[in-house]
Coordinates of C-alpha atoms in Angstrom, one line a residue:
Chain A
M15 CA 4.6 -25.3 -1.5
Q16 CA 3.4 -26.0 -5.1
K17 CA 3.4 -22.9 -7.5
D18 CA 1.8 -22.2 -10.8
K19 CA 2.1 -20.1 -14.0
I20 CA -0.5 -17.5 -13.0
Q21 CA 0.6 -14.2 -14.6
K22 CA 0.1 -10.5 -14.3
W23 CA -2.1 -8.5 -16.6
E24 CA -1.0 -6.1 -19.2
V25 CA -2.2 -2.5 -18.9
L26 CA -3.2 -1.2 -22.3
N27 CA -4.5 2.1 -21.3
S28 CA -5.1 3.9 -17.8
H29 CA -6.7 7.2 -16.9
Y30 CA -8.0 8.9 -13.7
L31 CA -11.7 9.3 -13.2
F32 CA -11.2 11.2 -9.9
R33 CA -8.4 12.6 -8.0
E34 CA -9.9 14.1 -5.0
P35 CA -8.2 14.0 -1.4
W36 CA -10.3 11.1 -0.2
F37 CA -11.2 9.5 -3.5
T38 CA -8.8 8.7 -6.3
A39 CA -10.3 6.3 -8.9
R40 CA -8.6 5.0 -12.0
K41 CA -9.9 3.2 -15.0
D42 CA -7.5 0.7 -16.7
T43 CA -7.9 -1.3 -19.8
V44 CA -6.2 -4.6 -19.3
K45 CA -5.3 -7.6 -21.2
L46 CA -5.2 -11.1 -19.4
P47 CA -2.6 -13.9 -20.2
N48 CA -5.3 -15.7 -22.1
G49 CA -5.7 -12.8 -24.5
H50 CA -9.1 -11.7 -23.0
Q51 CA -9.4 -8.0 -22.5
I52 CA -11.3 -6.1 -19.8
P53 CA -12.0 -2.7 -21.2
S54 CA -12.9 -1.1 -17.8
Y55 CA -11.1 -2.3 -14.7
Y56 CA -11.6 0.2 -11.9
V57 CA -8.7 0.7 -9.3
L58 CA -8.9 2.8 -6.1
E59 CA -5.8 4.5 -5.0
Y60 CA -5.4 5.2 -1.2
P61 CA -2.5 6.0 1.0
D62 CA -1.4 3.2 3.2
W63 CA -3.4 2.6 6.5
V64 CA -2.5 1.7 9.9
N65 CA -4.3 0.2 13.0
I66 CA -3.0 -0.7 16.6
I67 CA -3.8 -3.4 19.1
A68 CA -2.8 -1.0 22.1
I69 CA -2.6 -2.7 25.6
T70 CA -2.1 -0.5 28.6
K71 CA 0.2 -1.2 31.7
E72 CA -3.1 -2.2 33.4
N73 CA -3.6 -4.8 30.7
K74 CA -6.6 -3.1 29.2
F75 CA -7.3 -3.1 25.5
I76 CA -7.9 0.3 23.8
F77 CA -10.8 0.4 21.5
V78 CA -12.8 3.2 20.0
R79 CA -16.4 3.6 18.8
Q80 CA -17.4 5.9 15.9
Y81 CA -20.0 6.1 13.2
R82 CA -19.0 4.6 9.8
H83 CA -21.0 6.1 7.0
G84 CA -20.4 3.4 4.4
L85 CA -21.8 0.5 6.3
G86 CA -24.1 3.0 8.4
E87 CA -23.2 1.6 11.8
I88 CA -21.5 2.4 15.0
N89 CA -19.1 -0.5 16.2
F90 CA -16.2 -1.1 18.4
E91 CA -12.9 -0.7 16.4
L92 CA -9.2 -0.6 16.9
C93 CA -7.6 2.8 16.8
A94 CA -6.7 3.4 13.1
G95 CA -5.7 6.0 10.5
I96 CA -3.9 6.8 7.5
C97 CA -0.1 7.3 6.8
E98 CA 0.1 11.1 6.1
P99 CA 2.8 12.3 3.7
E100 CA 4.7 14.0 6.6
D101 CA 5.0 10.7 8.7
S102 CA 8.4 9.1 8.3
S103 CA 7.1 5.5 8.5
P104 CA 3.9 3.5 9.1
L105 CA 5.0 3.1 12.8
Q106 CA 5.1 6.9 13.3
S107 CA 1.7 7.1 11.7
A108 CA 0.5 4.6 14.2
Q109 CA 2.0 6.3 17.1
R110 CA 0.5 9.8 16.0
E111 CA -2.9 8.2 15.5
L112 CA -3.1 6.5 18.8
L113 CA -2.1 9.7 20.6
E114 CA -4.5 11.9 18.7
E115 CA -7.4 9.6 19.0
T116 CA -7.0 8.3 22.6
G117 CA -4.2 10.4 24.3
Y118 CA -2.2 7.0 24.9
G119 CA 1.4 6.8 24.1
N120 CA 4.9 5.3 25.0
G121 CA 4.8 1.6 25.3
I122 CA 6.7 -1.2 23.5
W123 CA 5.8 -1.3 19.8
Q124 CA 5.9 -4.2 17.3
S125 CA 5.0 -4.5 13.6
Y126 CA 2.4 -7.2 13.8
M127 CA 0.7 -7.8 10.4
I128 CA 0.6 -6.3 6.9
L129 CA -2.8 -6.7 5.1
S130 CA -4.4 -5.6 2.0
P131 CA -7.8 -4.0 2.4
N132 CA -8.6 -5.5 -1.0
P133 CA -6.1 -6.6 -3.5
S134 CA -8.7 -6.6 -6.3
T135 CA -9.5 -2.9 -6.1
N136 CA -7.1 -1.1 -3.7
T137 CA -3.5 -0.2 -4.3
N138 CA -2.8 0.3 -0.5
L139 CA -1.7 -1.8 2.5
T140 CA -2.7 -1.7 6.0
Y141 CA 0.2 -1.9 8.6
C142 CA -1.1 -3.4 11.9
F143 CA 0.9 -2.8 15.2
L144 CA 0.8 -4.3 18.6
V145 CA 1.9 -2.1 21.4
H146 CA 2.3 -3.1 25.1
D147 CA 2.4 -0.8 28.2
V148 CA 0.9 2.3 26.8
E149 CA 0.1 5.1 29.3
L150 CA -2.3 8.1 29.2
I151 CA 0.0 11.0 28.2
S152 CA -2.3 13.5 26.7
S153 CA -5.9 14.4 26.0
Q154 CA -7.7 13.5 22.7
H155 CA -7.0 15.7 19.7
L156 CA -9.8 15.1 17.3
E157 CA -10.3 16.7 14.0
D158 CA -13.8 18.4 13.3
T159 CA -14.7 15.4 11.3
E160 CA -13.8 12.8 14.0
D161 CA -16.4 11.9 16.7
L162 CA -15.2 9.0 18.7
S163 CA -15.3 7.6 22.1
V164 CA -12.5 5.7 23.9
H165 CA -13.1 2.3 25.7
L166 CA -10.7 0.3 27.9
L167 CA -11.7 -3.4 27.5
S168 CA -10.6 -6.5 29.4
I169 CA -9.2 -9.4 27.4
E170 CA -12.6 -11.3 28.3
E171 CA -14.5 -8.3 26.8
V172 CA -12.4 -8.3 23.6
K173 CA -13.1 -12.0 23.3
E174 CA -16.7 -11.6 23.7
L175 CA -16.7 -8.9 21.0
L176 CA -14.9 -11.3 18.6
Q177 CA -17.1 -14.3 19.3
N178 CA -20.2 -12.4 18.9
N179 CA -18.9 -11.0 15.6
Q180 CA -19.0 -7.4 16.8
I181 CA -15.6 -6.7 15.4
K182 CA -16.9 -6.1 11.7
Q183 CA -14.0 -4.4 10.1
A184 CA -11.8 -7.2 8.6
L185 CA -8.6 -5.2 8.9
M186 CA -9.2 -5.2 12.7
A187 CA -10.7 -8.7 13.0
A188 CA -7.6 -10.2 11.5
P189 CA -4.8 -9.0 13.8
L190 CA -7.2 -9.5 16.8
W191 CA -7.9 -13.1 16.0
K192 CA -4.2 -13.6 15.4
F193 CA -3.5 -12.3 18.8
I194 CA -5.9 -14.7 20.4
A195 CA -4.5 -17.5 18.4
E196 CA -0.8 -16.7 19.3
N197 CA -1.6 -16.1 22.9
K198 CA -3.7 -19.3 23.3
L199 CA -6.6 -17.3 24.8
L200 CA -9.5 -19.5 23.8
Chain B
M21 CA -19.8 -3.3 28.1
Q22 CA -19.8 0.6 28.4
K23 CA -21.6 2.4 25.6
D24 CA -21.6 6.1 24.6
K25 CA -23.4 8.7 22.8
I26 CA -22.0 8.3 19.5
Q27 CA -24.6 9.1 16.8
K28 CA -25.1 8.6 13.1
W29 CA -24.5 11.5 10.6
E30 CA -27.4 13.2 8.7
V31 CA -27.3 12.9 4.9
L32 CA -28.1 16.4 3.4
N33 CA -27.5 15.5 -0.1
S34 CA -26.6 12.4 -2.1
H35 CA -26.0 11.6 -5.9
Y36 CA -24.2 9.0 -8.0
L37 CA -20.9 9.7 -9.6
F38 CA -20.8 6.2 -11.3
R39 CA -23.2 3.3 -11.8
E40 CA -21.1 0.8 -13.6
P41 CA -21.5 -2.9 -13.0
W42 CA -18.3 -3.1 -11.1
F43 CA -18.0 0.4 -9.8
T44 CA -20.9 2.3 -8.2
A45 CA -19.7 5.5 -6.4
R46 CA -21.9 7.9 -4.5
K47 CA -21.1 11.4 -3.1
D48 CA -22.9 12.5 0.0
T49 CA -22.9 15.7 1.8
V50 CA -23.3 15.0 5.6
K51 CA -23.7 16.7 8.8
L52 CA -22.1 15.4 11.9
P53 CA -23.7 15.5 15.5
N54 CA -21.2 18.3 16.3
G55 CA -22.6 20.4 13.4
H56 CA -19.7 20.1 11.2
Q57 CA -20.5 19.3 7.5
I58 CA -18.4 17.2 5.1
P59 CA -19.5 18.5 1.7
S60 CA -17.9 15.4 -0.3
Y61 CA -18.1 12.1 1.5
Y62 CA -17.6 9.3 -1.0
V63 CA -19.2 5.8 -0.6
L64 CA -18.7 2.8 -2.8
E65 CA -21.7 0.5 -3.2
Y66 CA -21.1 -3.3 -3.9
P67 CA -23.1 -6.4 -3.8
D68 CA -22.3 -8.7 -0.7
W69 CA -19.2 -11.0 -1.1
V70 CA -18.5 -14.4 0.2
N71 CA -15.4 -16.5 0.9
I72 CA -14.9 -20.1 2.0
I73 CA -12.6 -22.1 4.3
A74 CA -13.0 -25.4 2.4
I75 CA -11.6 -28.6 3.8
T76 CA -11.6 -31.8 1.8
K77 CA -12.3 -35.3 3.2
E78 CA -8.6 -35.9 3.1
N79 CA -8.2 -32.9 5.4
K80 CA -6.7 -30.5 2.8
F81 CA -7.5 -26.9 2.7
I82 CA -8.5 -25.5 -0.8
F83 CA -6.7 -22.4 -1.8
V84 CA -6.6 -20.6 -5.1
R85 CA -3.9 -18.4 -6.7
Q86 CA -4.7 -15.4 -9.1
Y87 CA -3.4 -12.1 -10.1
R88 CA -5.1 -9.1 -8.3
H89 CA -4.7 -6.0 -10.2
G90 CA -5.3 -3.4 -7.5
L91 CA -2.3 -4.5 -5.4
G92 CA -0.6 -5.9 -8.5
E93 CA 0.3 -9.2 -6.8
I94 CA -0.4 -12.9 -7.1
N95 CA -1.1 -14.4 -3.7
F96 CA -2.7 -17.5 -2.0
E97 CA -6.2 -16.9 -1.4
L98 CA -9.5 -18.5 -0.2
C99 CA -12.1 -19.1 -2.9
A100 CA -14.3 -16.1 -2.9
G101 CA -16.8 -14.3 -5.0
I102 CA -19.9 -12.1 -5.1
C103 CA -23.6 -12.6 -4.2
E104 CA -25.4 -12.6 -7.6
P105 CA -28.9 -11.3 -7.8
E106 CA -30.1 -14.9 -8.8
D107 CA -28.4 -16.5 -5.7
S108 CA -31.2 -17.3 -3.2
S109 CA -28.6 -16.6 -0.1
P110 CA -25.0 -16.1 0.6
L111 CA -24.6 -19.8 1.4
Q112 CA -25.9 -20.5 -2.2
S113 CA -23.4 -17.9 -3.5
A114 CA -20.4 -19.5 -1.6
Q115 CA -21.4 -23.2 -3.0
R116 CA -21.7 -21.8 -6.5
E117 CA -18.4 -20.1 -6.3
L118 CA -16.6 -23.0 -4.8
L119 CA -17.9 -25.4 -7.5
E120 CA -17.2 -22.9 -10.3
E121 CA -13.7 -22.0 -9.3
T122 CA -12.5 -25.3 -7.9
G123 CA -14.8 -28.2 -8.9
Y124 CA -15.3 -29.1 -5.2
G125 CA -18.8 -29.5 -3.6
N126 CA -21.1 -31.3 -1.2
G127 CA -19.6 -31.2 2.4
I128 CA -21.1 -29.8 5.6
W129 CA -21.5 -26.1 5.7
Q130 CA -21.5 -23.5 8.5
S131 CA -21.7 -19.7 8.5
Y132 CA -18.5 -18.7 10.1
M133 CA -18.1 -15.0 10.1
I134 CA -19.7 -11.7 8.7
L135 CA -17.2 -9.0 8.1
S136 CA -17.2 -5.4 6.6
P137 CA -14.6 -5.0 3.9
N138 CA -14.4 -1.3 5.0
P139 CA -17.3 0.3 7.0
S140 CA -16.1 3.8 6.1
T141 CA -16.3 3.5 2.4
N142 CA -18.2 0.3 1.5
T143 CA -21.9 -0.6 1.9
N144 CA -21.5 -4.3 1.6
L145 CA -20.7 -7.2 3.9
T146 CA -18.7 -10.4 3.3
Y147 CA -20.2 -13.7 4.5
C148 CA -17.4 -16.1 5.4
F149 CA -18.3 -19.8 5.3
L150 CA -16.5 -23.0 6.7
V151 CA -17.2 -26.3 5.1
H152 CA -15.8 -29.7 6.0
D153 CA -15.6 -32.9 3.8
V154 CA -16.0 -31.3 0.3
E155 CA -15.4 -33.7 -2.7
L156 CA -14.2 -33.1 -6.2
I157 CA -17.4 -33.4 -8.3
S158 CA -16.8 -31.3 -11.3
S159 CA -14.2 -29.6 -13.3
Q160 CA -13.4 -25.8 -12.9
H161 CA -15.8 -23.5 -14.8
L162 CA -13.9 -20.2 -15.1
E163 CA -15.2 -17.0 -16.7
D164 CA -13.0 -15.5 -19.5
T165 CA -11.8 -12.9 -16.9
E166 CA -10.9 -15.6 -14.4
D167 CA -7.3 -17.2 -14.5
L168 CA -6.6 -19.0 -11.4
S169 CA -5.1 -22.2 -10.0
V170 CA -6.3 -24.4 -7.3
H171 CA -4.0 -25.8 -4.6
L172 CA -4.7 -28.4 -1.8
L173 CA -2.6 -27.4 1.3
S174 CA -2.1 -29.2 4.7
I175 CA -2.9 -27.4 7.9
E176 CA 0.9 -27.0 8.3
E177 CA 1.2 -25.2 5.0
V178 CA -1.8 -23.0 5.8
K179 CA -0.1 -22.0 9.2
E180 CA 3.2 -21.3 7.3
L181 CA 1.3 -18.9 4.9
L182 CA -0.3 -17.1 7.9
Q183 CA 2.8 -16.8 10.0
N184 CA 4.9 -15.6 7.0
N185 CA 2.1 -12.9 6.2
Q186 CA 1.5 -14.4 2.9
I187 CA -2.4 -14.3 3.3
K188 CA -2.6 -10.6 2.4
Q189 CA -6.4 -10.2 1.9
A190 CA -7.9 -9.0 5.2
L191 CA -11.2 -10.6 4.6
M192 CA -9.4 -14.1 4.3
A193 CA -6.8 -13.5 7.1
A194 CA -9.5 -12.9 9.6
P195 CA -11.5 -16.2 9.3
L196 CA -8.3 -18.3 8.9
W197 CA -6.9 -16.9 12.1
K198 CA -10.1 -17.4 13.9
F199 CA -10.0 -21.0 12.7
I200 CA -6.4 -21.4 14.0
A201 CA -7.6 -19.8 17.4
E202 CA -10.6 -21.8 17.8
N203 CA -8.9 -25.2 16.9
K204 CA -5.9 -24.3 19.1
L205 CA -3.6 -25.1 16.3
L206 CA -0.6 -23.0 17.3

């Protein structure tokens, strides 16, 4: 495929505006290859994230519903979470999140996609996993700040959610549509 | 589909940390339905965004490449941009962005998906469009802060990018995989 001469920017100055546990924001002064400078370019630093298309032995897809305060809506979502420092890998983060949020575990896991939530602003990646044959092996273990319900959906229900634009979160719509495409489910 | 009793949070207090053109951040103190309070919940306010799957009369897909400073990478992307206050609709924003960034216009437009970049943190939506039969009607009109190249790809090249995980931006991977699924291109 044809390439080009697009180049990276040079960082002339950088300092942190905030370094809170859930909000780390940086202001960079950058110089473009054309010589133009941007005095204030804002970058958001986050840990990497994970999400999971989890399918039970009975061929049901595990979804959760929870309130999301940025958008102000409650929608169907994949199980998702962040890579904690003590996790040894994104896979372990995904297995931990699935167990904590839904009580499901075991199964046959595969790495499915790696996405950027937003390459303009965000430093982090999201690791999407696909797992078949999970089983209910525990109860939910939610944190005080988590209030979510678990739903087992058929593939027809998943397709209905996608086709009605009810999977709003782009990081979840992408692997789900990939799954529909690869398995020729339309 | 089964619903539940998940409820919205109550906002006890809210103030702005930053109100810059490209960075508006708010800190809310919220109360969950279970009574638990989160003293500092950070919300990022952005205008809505648009992106476009644009296909020429010759059946080529219009992609751009540019450096993205958050992730620090140069990748293939769909043409994309923001809804400016003077745009009358997301469709007009998308048509303006496609013309400015690539010089392509006309064509048969349809709304294709509406996604949330991140419902936890972001207030905004991304409107994804699909347009067939665009034509080169102008030259690029880039801003000083834009440095991007235009690439016309075949459907085989688009599939190769998707299957090799080279479309990193989730807001673009989602409509592209939907396009592959709906047109049974795998």
